[in-house]
Amino acid sequence: VKAVTRPRNPRGQGERLRQDLLRAAVDLIAETGSLDNVSLRAVAKRAGVSPTAVYQHFADRDALVEAAVVTCWEDFSAMLAEVVAGEPDPYLRLRKGGDAYVRFALEHPGQYSVMVEQTDDIPGATPAALSAFNDLVTMVADILRARGDDRDPVFVAVQIHTWTHGIVTLAACAPEIPWPGMDELMDSVAEALDLVPPR
Amino acid sequence: VKAVTRPRNPRGQGERLRQDLLRAAVDLIAETGSLDNVSLRAVAKRAGVSPTAVYQHFADRDALVEAAVVTCWEDFSAMLAEVVAGEPDPYLRLRKGGDAYVRFALEHPGQYSVMVEQTDDIPGATPAALSAFNDLVTMVADILRARGDDRDPVFVAVQIHTWTHGIVTLAACAPEIPWPGMDELMDSVAEALDLVPPR
DNA sequence: TGTACATCAGTGAACGCGCGTTCACTGATGTAC
DNA sequence: TGTACATCAGTGAACGCGCGTTCACTGATGTAC
């Protein structure tokens, strides 16, 4: 919305505009929670550049939007990986990952809802989504193995994923409900699925 | 999209156009799963009428869209009420209601996602959403009372609502996940929450 | 019974807006000779 | 060292489209006298 004054990039640095455009597009996703408002012209204006400049880095508006959604997934995955890195205890890995997941969804509701809703419209997003889900399956499998539990880790992972998703989605967009605490709700998931560490 | 040839309503029957417009708007919601595509002109064309005719029944485009979302909620509530009517057993009431909820979400994904996502943007939708949630709390309270369970019915209702919502939402838009059966997933919710009937 | 008139249920042209995309262009900067 | 030229990083005007909204209108039908 605000027009930025932007100096022209020096000779070999045209790629910088590409990053600026992606950043601007992600900002628009974050603010509106929708892809419909991510117009090529709005992204260009946000980056302080004329609409036609976009075509130097993206084939058309669809390519720009797709790249922006993929960027959202990369940000999310990098954040999750960093949180879980170096934590050997499987219970704590799941716990920290779950907390980070919820935090991301609540702090970046625009990105979160776009990532979830557009997974099947944006081809480039499918591998990222699948990879994140596989990480969850691995974490669950580690826990189940550690406690000699013979449940199917994929099924349990689907339970965790869907239930958690339901909690953060509704928390973000159904203020009419008398919400108990988010922590309490998330704890109840782990408890109902019998995934709490043995004492 | 298709232009319908539509005879002019007779003298006292102008209200019929209002219903036709709402039906057309709900159809557009069902097909696109978004309110952005429910333009005044598209609704008018769908109803076989000129765009300006809409203003005889709605103040502006926002009023038309809001009325359409409220219509979706009315359809949903009427369907739920009909399914549960005349079922005295509290376990079966919850079971039938849950099945109908899932069926509605899967058969009408457009309406469902709009209803959930737009609850806080559309003032007229809040009472309907609240009323549906209260019905759920009542059902849960009946079951808890029947089995002498002292959990908070509101908390358990939030668990059911969020978990179920997560299941149907992801089922509708995350085909990359290896989905187990929908029935199995729903059963696992009732089981994990210890809401199955005693044998 | 006839007729003027109000009302009802709409239509059609026009406006300014933001959109995606095209086309021709500009001006600075590096490179070849 | 000088200069022609290619390339890079963009700009600006223009197109046709669908949008919400306004304004003036039309033609059938019921009602008052």
PDB file of C-alpha atoms in Angstrom, chain B residues 18 22 25-26 29 58 61-74 122:
ATOM      1  CA  ARG B  18     -35.039 -12.164  -3.047  1.00  0.00           C
ATOM      2  CA  LEU B  22     -30.052 -15.837  -2.113  1.00  0.00           C
ATOM      3  CA  ALA B  25     -25.449 -16.545  -4.011  1.00  0.00           C
ATOM      4  CA  VAL B  26     -25.364 -19.762  -1.978  1.00  0.00           C
ATOM      5  CA  ILE B  29     -20.425 -19.953  -2.363  1.00  0.00           C
ATOM      6  CA  PHE B  58     -30.429  -5.590  -0.585  1.00  0.00           C
ATOM      7  CA  ARG B  61     -23.235  -6.034  -2.060  1.00  0.00           C
ATOM      8  CA  ASP B  62     -22.228  -6.542   1.589  1.00  0.00           C
ATOM      9  CA  ALA B  63     -25.844  -7.006   2.659  1.00  0.00           C
ATOM     10  CA  LEU B  64     -26.373  -9.567  -0.095  1.00  0.00           C
ATOM     11  CA  VAL B  65     -23.290 -11.553   0.904  1.00  0.00           C
ATOM     12  CA  GLU B  66     -24.145 -11.423   4.589  1.00  0.00           C
ATOM     13  CA  ALA B  67     -27.668 -12.689   3.915  1.00  0.00           C
ATOM     14  CA  ALA B  68     -26.245 -15.502   1.820  1.00  0.00           C
ATOM     15  CA  VAL B  69     -23.927 -16.635   4.631  1.00  0.00           C
ATOM     16  CA  VAL B  70     -26.817 -16.502   7.109  1.00  0.00           C
ATOM     17  CA  THR B  71     -28.796 -18.665   4.675  1.00  0.00           C
ATOM     18  CA  CYS B  72     -25.978 -21.228   4.734  1.00  0.00           C
ATOM     19  CA  TRP B  73     -26.169 -21.337   8.519  1.00  0.00           C
ATOM     20  CA  GLU B  74     -29.944 -21.722   8.425  1.00  0.00           C
ATOM     21  CA  ILE B 122     -20.190 -11.485   9.127  1.00  0.00           C
TER      22      ILE B 122
END
